[in-house]
Structure formats: structure tokens, C-alpha cells
CSV table of C-alpha atoms in Angstrom, one decimal:
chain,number,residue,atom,x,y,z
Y,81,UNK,CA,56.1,15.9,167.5
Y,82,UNK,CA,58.5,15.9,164.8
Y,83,UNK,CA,59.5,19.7,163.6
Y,84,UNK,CA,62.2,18.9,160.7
Y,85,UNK,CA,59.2,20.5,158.5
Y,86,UNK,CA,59.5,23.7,160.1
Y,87,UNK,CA,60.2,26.2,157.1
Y,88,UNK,CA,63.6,26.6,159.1
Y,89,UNK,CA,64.7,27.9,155.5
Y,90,UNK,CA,62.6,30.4,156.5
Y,91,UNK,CA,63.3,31.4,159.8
Y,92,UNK,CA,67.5,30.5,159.2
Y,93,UNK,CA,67.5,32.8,157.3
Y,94,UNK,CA,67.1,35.8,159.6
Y,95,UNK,CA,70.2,34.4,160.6
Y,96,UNK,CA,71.7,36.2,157.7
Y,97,UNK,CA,72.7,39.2,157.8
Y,98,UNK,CA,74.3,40.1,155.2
Y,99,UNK,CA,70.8,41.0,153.6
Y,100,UNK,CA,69.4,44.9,154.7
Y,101,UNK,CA,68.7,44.4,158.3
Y,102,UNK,CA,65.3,46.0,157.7
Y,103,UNK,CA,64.9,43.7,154.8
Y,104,UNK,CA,65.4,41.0,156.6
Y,105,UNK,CA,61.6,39.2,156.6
Y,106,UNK,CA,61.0,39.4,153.2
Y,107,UNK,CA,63.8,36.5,152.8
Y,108,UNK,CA,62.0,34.8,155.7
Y,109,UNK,CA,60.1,32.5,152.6
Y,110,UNK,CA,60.9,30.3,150.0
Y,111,UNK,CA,64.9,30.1,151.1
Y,112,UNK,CA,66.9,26.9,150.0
Y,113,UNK,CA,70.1,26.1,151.9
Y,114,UNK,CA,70.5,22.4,150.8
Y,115,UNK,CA,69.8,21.2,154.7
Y,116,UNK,CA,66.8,19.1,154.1
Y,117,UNK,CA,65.3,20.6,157.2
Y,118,UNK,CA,66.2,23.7,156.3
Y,119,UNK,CA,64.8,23.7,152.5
Y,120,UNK,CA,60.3,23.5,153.4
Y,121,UNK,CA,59.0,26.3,151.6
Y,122,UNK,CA,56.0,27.0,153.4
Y,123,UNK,CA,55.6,30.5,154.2
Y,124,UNK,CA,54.7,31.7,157.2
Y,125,UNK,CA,51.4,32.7,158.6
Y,126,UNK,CA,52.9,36.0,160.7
Y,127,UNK,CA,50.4,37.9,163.7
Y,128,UNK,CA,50.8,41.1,162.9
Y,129,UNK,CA,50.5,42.2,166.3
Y,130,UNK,CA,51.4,41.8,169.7
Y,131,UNK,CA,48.2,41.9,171.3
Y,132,UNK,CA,46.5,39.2,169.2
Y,133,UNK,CA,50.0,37.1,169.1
Y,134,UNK,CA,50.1,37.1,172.5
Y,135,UNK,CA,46.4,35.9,172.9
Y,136,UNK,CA,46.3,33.4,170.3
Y,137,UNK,CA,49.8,31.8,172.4
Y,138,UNK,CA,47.7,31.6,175.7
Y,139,UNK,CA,44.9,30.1,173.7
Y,140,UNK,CA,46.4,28.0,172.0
Y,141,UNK,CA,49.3,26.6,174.5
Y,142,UNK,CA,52.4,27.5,171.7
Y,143,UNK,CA,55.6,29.5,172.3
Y,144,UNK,CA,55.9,32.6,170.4
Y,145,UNK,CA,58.9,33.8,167.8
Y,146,UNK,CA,58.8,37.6,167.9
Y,147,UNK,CA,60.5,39.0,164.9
Y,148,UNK,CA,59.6,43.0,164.1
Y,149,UNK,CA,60.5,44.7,161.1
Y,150,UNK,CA,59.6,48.1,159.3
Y,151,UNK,CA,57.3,48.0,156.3
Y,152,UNK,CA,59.7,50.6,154.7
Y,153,UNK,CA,62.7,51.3,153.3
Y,154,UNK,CA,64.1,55.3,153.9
Y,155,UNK,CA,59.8,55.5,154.0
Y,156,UNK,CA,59.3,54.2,150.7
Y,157,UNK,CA,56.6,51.3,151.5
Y,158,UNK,CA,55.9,48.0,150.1
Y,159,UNK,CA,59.2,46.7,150.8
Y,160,UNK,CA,61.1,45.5,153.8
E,126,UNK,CA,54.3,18.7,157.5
E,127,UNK,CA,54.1,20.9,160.7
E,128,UNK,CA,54.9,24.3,159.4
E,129,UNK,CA,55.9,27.1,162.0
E,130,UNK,CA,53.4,28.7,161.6
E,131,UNK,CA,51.6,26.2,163.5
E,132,UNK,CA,54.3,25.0,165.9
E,133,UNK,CA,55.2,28.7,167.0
E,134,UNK,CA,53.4,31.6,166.9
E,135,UNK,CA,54.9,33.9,164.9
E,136,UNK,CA,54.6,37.3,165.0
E,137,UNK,CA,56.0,39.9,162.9
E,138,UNK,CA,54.7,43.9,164.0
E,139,UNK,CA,55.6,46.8,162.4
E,140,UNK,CA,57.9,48.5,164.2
E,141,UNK,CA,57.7,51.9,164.9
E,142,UNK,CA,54.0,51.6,164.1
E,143,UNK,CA,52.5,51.5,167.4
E,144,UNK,CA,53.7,53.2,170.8
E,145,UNK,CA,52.2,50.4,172.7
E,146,UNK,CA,54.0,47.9,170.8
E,147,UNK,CA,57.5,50.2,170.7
E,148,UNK,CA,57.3,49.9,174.6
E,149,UNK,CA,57.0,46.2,174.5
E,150,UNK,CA,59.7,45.5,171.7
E,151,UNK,CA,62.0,48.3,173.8
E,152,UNK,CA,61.3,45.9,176.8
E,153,UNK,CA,62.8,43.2,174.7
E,154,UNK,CA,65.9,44.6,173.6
E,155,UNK,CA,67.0,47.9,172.8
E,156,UNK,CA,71.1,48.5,171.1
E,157,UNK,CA,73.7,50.2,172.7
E,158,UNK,CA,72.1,53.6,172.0
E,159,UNK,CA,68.9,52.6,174.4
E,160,UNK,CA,66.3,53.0,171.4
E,161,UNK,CA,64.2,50.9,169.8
E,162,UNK,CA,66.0,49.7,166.4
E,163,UNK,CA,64.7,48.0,163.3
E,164,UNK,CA,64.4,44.5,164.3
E,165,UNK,CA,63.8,43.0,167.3
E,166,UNK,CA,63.9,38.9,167.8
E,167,UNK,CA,62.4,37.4,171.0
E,168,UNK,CA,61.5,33.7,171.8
E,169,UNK,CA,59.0,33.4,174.1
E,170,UNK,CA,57.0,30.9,176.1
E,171,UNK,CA,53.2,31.2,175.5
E,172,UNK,CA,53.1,33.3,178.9
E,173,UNK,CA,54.5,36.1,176.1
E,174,UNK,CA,56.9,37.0,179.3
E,175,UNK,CA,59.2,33.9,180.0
E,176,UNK,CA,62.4,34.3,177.8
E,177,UNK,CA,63.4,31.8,175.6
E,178,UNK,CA,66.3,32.7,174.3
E,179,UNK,CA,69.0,35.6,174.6
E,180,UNK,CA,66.7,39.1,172.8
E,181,UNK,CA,68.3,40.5,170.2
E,182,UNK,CA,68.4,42.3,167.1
E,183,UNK,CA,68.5,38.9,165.3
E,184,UNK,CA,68.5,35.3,166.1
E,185,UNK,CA,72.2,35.7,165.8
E,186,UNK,CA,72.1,37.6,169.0
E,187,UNK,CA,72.3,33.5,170.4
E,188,UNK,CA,72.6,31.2,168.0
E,189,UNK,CA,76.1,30.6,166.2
E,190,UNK,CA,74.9,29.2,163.4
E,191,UNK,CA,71.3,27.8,161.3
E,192,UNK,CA,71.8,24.3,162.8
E,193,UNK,CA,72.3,25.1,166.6
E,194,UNK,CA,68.8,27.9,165.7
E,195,UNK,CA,67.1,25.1,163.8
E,196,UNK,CA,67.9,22.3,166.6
E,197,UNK,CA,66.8,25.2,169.7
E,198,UNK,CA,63.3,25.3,167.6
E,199,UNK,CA,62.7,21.6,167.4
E,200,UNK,CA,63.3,21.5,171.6
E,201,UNK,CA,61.0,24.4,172.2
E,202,UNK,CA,58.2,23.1,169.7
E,203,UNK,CA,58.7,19.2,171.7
E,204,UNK,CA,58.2,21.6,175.1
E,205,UNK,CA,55.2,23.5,173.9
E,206,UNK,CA,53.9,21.0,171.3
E,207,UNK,CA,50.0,23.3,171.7
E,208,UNK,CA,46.7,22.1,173.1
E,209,UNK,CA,44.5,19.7,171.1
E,210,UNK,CA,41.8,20.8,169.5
E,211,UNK,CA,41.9,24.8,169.9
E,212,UNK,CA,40.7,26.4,166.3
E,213,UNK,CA,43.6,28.5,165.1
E,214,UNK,CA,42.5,32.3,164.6
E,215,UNK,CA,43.1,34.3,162.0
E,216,UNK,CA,46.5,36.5,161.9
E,217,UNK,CA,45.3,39.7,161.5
E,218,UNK,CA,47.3,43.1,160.9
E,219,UNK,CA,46.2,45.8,162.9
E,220,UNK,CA,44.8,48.4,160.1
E,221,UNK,CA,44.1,47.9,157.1
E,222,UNK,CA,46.7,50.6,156.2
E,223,UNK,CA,49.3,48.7,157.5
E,224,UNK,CA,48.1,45.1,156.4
E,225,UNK,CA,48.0,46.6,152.8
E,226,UNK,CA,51.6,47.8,153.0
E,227,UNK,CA,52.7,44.4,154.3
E,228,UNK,CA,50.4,42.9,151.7
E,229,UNK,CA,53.0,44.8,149.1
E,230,UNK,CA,56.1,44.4,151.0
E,231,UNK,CA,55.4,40.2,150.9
E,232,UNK,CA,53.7,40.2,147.5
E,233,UNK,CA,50.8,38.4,149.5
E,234,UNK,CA,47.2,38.8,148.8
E,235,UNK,CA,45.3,41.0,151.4
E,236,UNK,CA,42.1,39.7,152.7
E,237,UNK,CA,39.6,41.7,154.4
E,238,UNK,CA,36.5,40.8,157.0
E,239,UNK,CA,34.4,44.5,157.2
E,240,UNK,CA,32.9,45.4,160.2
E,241,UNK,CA,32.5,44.5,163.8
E,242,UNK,CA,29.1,42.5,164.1
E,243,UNK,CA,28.5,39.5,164.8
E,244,UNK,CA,28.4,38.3,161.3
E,245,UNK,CA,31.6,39.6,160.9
E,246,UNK,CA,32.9,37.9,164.2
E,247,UNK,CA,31.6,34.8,162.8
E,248,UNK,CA,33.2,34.8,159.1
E,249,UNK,CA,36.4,35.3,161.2
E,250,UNK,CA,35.7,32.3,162.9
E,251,UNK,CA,34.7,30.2,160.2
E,252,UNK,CA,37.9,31.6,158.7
E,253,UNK,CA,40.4,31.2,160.9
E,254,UNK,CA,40.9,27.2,160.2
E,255,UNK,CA,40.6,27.4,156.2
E,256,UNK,CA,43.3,29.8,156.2
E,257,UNK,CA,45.5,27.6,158.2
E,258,UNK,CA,45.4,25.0,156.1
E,259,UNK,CA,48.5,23.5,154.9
E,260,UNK,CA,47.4,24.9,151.4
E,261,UNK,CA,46.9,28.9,152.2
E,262,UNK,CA,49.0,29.3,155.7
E,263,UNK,CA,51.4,32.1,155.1
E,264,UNK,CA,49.8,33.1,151.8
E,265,UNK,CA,48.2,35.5,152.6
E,266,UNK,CA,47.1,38.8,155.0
E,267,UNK,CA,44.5,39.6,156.7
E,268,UNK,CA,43.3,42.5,158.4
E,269,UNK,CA,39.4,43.8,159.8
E,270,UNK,CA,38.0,46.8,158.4
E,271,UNK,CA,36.0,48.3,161.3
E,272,UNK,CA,34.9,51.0,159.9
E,273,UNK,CA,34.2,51.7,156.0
E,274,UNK,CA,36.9,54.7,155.5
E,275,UNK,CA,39.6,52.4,156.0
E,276,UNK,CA,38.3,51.2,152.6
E,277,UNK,CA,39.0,54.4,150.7
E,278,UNK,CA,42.3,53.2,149.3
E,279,UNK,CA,40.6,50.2,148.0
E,280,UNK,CA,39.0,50.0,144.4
E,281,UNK,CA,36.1,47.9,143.1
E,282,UNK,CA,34.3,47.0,146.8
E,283,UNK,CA,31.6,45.6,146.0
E,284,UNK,CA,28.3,47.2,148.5
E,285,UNK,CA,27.2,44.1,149.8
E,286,UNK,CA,30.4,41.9,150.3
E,287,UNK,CA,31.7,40.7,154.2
E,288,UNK,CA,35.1,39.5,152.6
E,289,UNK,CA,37.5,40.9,150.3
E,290,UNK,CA,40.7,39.9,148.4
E,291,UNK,CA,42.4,42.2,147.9
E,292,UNK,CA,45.4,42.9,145.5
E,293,UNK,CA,47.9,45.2,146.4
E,294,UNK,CA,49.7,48.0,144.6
E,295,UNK,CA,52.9,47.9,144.2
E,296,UNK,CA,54.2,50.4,147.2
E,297,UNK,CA,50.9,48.9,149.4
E,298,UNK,CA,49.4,52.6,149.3
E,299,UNK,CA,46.0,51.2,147.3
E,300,UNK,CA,44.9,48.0,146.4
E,301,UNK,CA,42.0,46.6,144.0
E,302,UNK,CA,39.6,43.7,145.0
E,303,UNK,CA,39.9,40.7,143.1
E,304,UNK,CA,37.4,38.9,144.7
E,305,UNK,CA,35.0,38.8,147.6
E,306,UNK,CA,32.2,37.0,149.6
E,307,UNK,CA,29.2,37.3,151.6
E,308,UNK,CA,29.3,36.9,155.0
E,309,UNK,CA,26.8,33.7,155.0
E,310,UNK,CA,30.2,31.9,153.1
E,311,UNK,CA,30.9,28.6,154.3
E,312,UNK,CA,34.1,26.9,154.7
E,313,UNK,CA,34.3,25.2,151.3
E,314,UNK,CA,33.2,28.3,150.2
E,315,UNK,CA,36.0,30.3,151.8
E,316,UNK,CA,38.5,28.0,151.1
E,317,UNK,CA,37.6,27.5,146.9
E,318,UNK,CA,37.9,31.2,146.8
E,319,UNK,CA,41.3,31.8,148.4
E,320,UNK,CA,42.7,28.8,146.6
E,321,UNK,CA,41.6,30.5,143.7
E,322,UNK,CA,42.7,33.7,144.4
E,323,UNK,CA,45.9,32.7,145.5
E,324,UNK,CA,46.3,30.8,142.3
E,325,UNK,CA,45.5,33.2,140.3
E,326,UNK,CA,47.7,35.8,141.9
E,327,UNK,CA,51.3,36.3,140.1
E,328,UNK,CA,53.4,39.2,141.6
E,329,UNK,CA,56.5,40.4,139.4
E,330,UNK,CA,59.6,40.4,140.9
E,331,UNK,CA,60.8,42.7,143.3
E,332,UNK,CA,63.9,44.0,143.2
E,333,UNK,CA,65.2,46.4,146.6
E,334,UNK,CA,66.7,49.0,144.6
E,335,UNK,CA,64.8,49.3,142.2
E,336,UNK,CA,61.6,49.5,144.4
E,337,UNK,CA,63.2,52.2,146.8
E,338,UNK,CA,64.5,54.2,143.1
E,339,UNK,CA,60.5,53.7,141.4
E,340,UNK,CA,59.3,55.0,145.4
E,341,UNK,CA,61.1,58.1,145.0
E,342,UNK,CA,60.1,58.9,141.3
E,343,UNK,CA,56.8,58.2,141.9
E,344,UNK,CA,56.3,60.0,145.2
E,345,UNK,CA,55.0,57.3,147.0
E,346,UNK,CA,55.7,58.0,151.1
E,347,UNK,CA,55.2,56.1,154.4
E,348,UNK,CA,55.0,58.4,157.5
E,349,UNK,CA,55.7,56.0,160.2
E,350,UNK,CA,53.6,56.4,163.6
E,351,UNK,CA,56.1,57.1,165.9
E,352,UNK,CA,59.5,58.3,165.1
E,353,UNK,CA,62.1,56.2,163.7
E,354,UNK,CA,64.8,55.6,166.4
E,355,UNK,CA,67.6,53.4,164.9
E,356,UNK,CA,70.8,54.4,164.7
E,357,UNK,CA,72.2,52.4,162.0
E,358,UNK,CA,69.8,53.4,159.8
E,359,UNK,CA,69.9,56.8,157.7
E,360,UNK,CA,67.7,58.9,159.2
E,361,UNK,CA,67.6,57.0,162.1
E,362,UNK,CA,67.6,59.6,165.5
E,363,UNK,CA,70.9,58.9,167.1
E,364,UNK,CA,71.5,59.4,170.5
E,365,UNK,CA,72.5,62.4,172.2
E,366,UNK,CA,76.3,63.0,172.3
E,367,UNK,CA,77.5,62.5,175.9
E,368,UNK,CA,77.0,65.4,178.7
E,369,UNK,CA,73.7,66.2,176.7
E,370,UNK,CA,73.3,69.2,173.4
């Protein structure tokens, strides 16, 4: 199984925290850091729960990346 | 292409937006003020249990850098590389409040399935492969609309329609439907209208400051569910001072 297609541009980039802590997923797509594995652009397909994350891993035999985050900013929503 | 999507399962809730789910992040990691902050990162094994890697706030909690992240994915994936042949399901938010909010926050388009029939069990079904395909996974969000009133943010729902798209407003408090289908869709059909949809859909730039600065003029408010308990953050609850009030 070969993952260098992983969007790690994505996920590598909640490595960065420089950005708003709480704003930290919406950078999770379309990052570039020059790192051929590091610059797929596919965005992810989040669960956006627990409960059905956890299911769909049992079902479907895959380790699970937990990353929360608030849907507000200082409860202004739309924004990470 | 494997995306991670598909090699992980990757889930992203709301925090403080369910009690049930505040007690599980909280038994991931809380910070040094024993609350439940912001963010919470966890790699698990599919037993949702089994730790992975060292909890944190971040993936910087473990990892030094991208690479030694990016090389601990690549093992983990290799060591749970998935069962053959299991339909993937579809990611769904867990109101359609919430998945329209997200919808705004991502500048994704927010896709509906109403009720909780059979019919409805089955469009999910049908769905659940189409919108893991390498050309709409991660594009958009999905939620179920149990019950009609969860609609009443939602302009333009046509009576009859199983499946919405929906387009959010900018601060994910409303939305308008840009498309929709009957529950008797098929895949091709599913997938020719999502591909469209998503085509079709151009969000403007979002700028942070500007978003929070447009929020406040225009009133527009998110009460969370449970209270907000991260220190760092203003208006954050901070911990009692030691030896109590």
C-alpha cells in the first residue's frame, strides 16, 4: 500500500502552529510545502462525529486521525 | 492516489458541541488546566481505544517535524491498510445546524438526505461510494435531516426532493439549495449532480479578520452547546485559582 498520496499537505499542516489554534482545520486543504508527498491537494472527507467515526473504523478495518476543532471564532460562525 | 480520507478515518467534531463527545475528547487529552481545550489530536487504531500516538493538542504534541508525522502515517496506514471490499459510508455531521456552519467555515457545499425511512437509508447507501470518489471526497458535507424543522434555515426546498445541495451563507447560519434529487436517484445520477454542483460552486475568499469584523457588524452569533472551557482562548473559563474562590 503506498501512502506518499496522502494529502500530508493537509494533515502537516496541523503541525503548524503559528496559524489560530482554533483555525487550524481550515488550512488542513490545498497546502503546498514543496515535499512531493507533502503537496496532494485532495481535501479531506472529515466524520463529523465520534459515533459514526468510530463505527465506520470497525467497519471498515482503518485507523482513525481524531482532530476536533470549534466552528467559531470568539462565537462568530463560519470560520475556524 | 490513496487520499487520507480513505487510508484513515478522519474525524473532525465540533468541540464543545456535544457533552458526549466533550467526555471522550477530555479522555483524550485535556491541558494543564484539566479542561477540554480547542483542539484535540488522537491517532487511534480502528478499536477507537488503542493509542497510536502521544494525545495532544496538536500533532506536534509527538511529532518534531512534517516528515517524522508524514513517515508515522505511511507505517500506520501499511498496519491497517482496511478490509477489501467494505462500501465506504457517508461522513455525516451530526445536525444539520452544525453541518451548515462547517459547510461555511470550509466553503464546502452541504448536502442533505431528509428523513429517516428506508428510502432515505437507501439514498445514503447508494451515496456513500459516489461521494468517495476520488473526484468529490472531501468536497463536500453531509448531514441527515430527520425531521423537517431542521430545514427552516434553508431556502428554496423543493416539497418533493430526498437530497439537497445546499449552499451556505457566509457565517453558516442559512443556506439556499442549489440543487436536489429524488430519492429513486441512482448512482450516475448522484454522482452527475455533485460533480456539477461542485463545479459550479465558487466561494470568495475568506479572510479570518475580516470574517470575525463582518460577524460582529452583522450580528451573526453561535451559542455553543456546552460551555467553552479553554484557557488560552478569550473567553475561555479558566480554572479556579488554587485553594478554590
Amino acid at each position: 500500500m503506498r501512502l506518499t498520496s496522502i494529502p500530508l499537505a493537509a494533515l502537516v499542516l496541523l503541525l503548524a502552529s503559528a496559524a489560530p489554534l482554533s483555525a487550524q482545520p481550515a488550512v488542513l486543504e490545498n497546502a503546498d510545502q514543496g515535499d512531493p508527498d507533502l503537496t496532494a491537494t485532495a481535501p479531506i472527507a472529515w466524520f463529523g462525529s465520534l459515533q459514526q467515526g468510530f463505527a465506520e473504523a470497525k467497519r471498515t478495518g482503518k485507523a482513525i486521525l481524531v482532530f476536533s476543532a470549534t466552528p467559531q471564532c470568539h462565537n462568530i460562525p463560519g470560520v475556524w | 492516489m490513496i487520499a487520507a480520507s480513505r487510508a484513515l478515518v478522519c474525524i473532525r467534531p465540533a468541540t464543545y458541541e456535544s457533552a458526549e463527545e466533550a467526555k471522550q475528547l477530555t479522555a483524550l487529552f485535556t491541558g494543564r488546566a484539566g479542561t477540554l481545550e480547542n483542539t484535540v489530536f488522537a491517532l487511534l487504531e480502528p478499536d477507537g481505544v488503542t493509542r497510536l500516538a502521544r494525545t495532544g493538542r496538536s500533532p506536534s504534541f509527538d511529532f518534531r517535524d512534517a516528515k517524522e508525522f508524514a513517515a508515522e502515517l505511511r507505517r500506520i496506514c501499511a498496519r491497517f491498510p482496511g478490509k477489501a471490499g467494505v462500501a465506504p459510508a457517508v461522513p455525516l455531521y451530526a445536525t444539520v445546524r452544525l453541518a451548515l456552519d462547517v459547510a461555511a467555515c470550509d466553503q464546502r457545499l452541504l448536502v442533505l438526505v431528509r428523513g429517516e425511512d428506508k428510502e432515505a437509508d437507501a439514498l445514503l447507501e447508494r451515496l456513500g461510494p459516489v461521494a468517495a470518489e476520488e473526484a468529490l471526497a472531501g468536497k463536500l458535507r453531509f448531514a441527515r435531516a430527520a425531521a423537517e424543522a431542521e430545514l427552516h434555515a434553508i431556502g428554496g426546498v423543493p416539497k418533493d426532493a430526498s437530497l439537497l445541495v445546499v449552499r451556505p451563507g457566509k457565517f453558516g447560519l442559512d443556506g439556499k439549495v442549489a440543487a436536489s434529487a429524488p430519492s429513486t436517484a441512482d448512482a450516475a445520477a448522484l454522482r452527475k449532480l455533485l460533480s456539477d454542483a461542485v463545479a459550479a460552486y465558487q466561494p470568495g475568499e475568506k479572510v479570518y479578520a475580516e470574517h470575525v469584523r463582518a460577524g460582529r457588524q452583522a450580528g451573526a452569533h453561535w451559542d455553543t452547546a456546552i460551555p467553552q472551557t479553554d484557557p488560552n482562548t478569550p473567553g475561555g473559563r479558566r480554572p479556579p485559582p488554587p485553594g478554590g474562590k
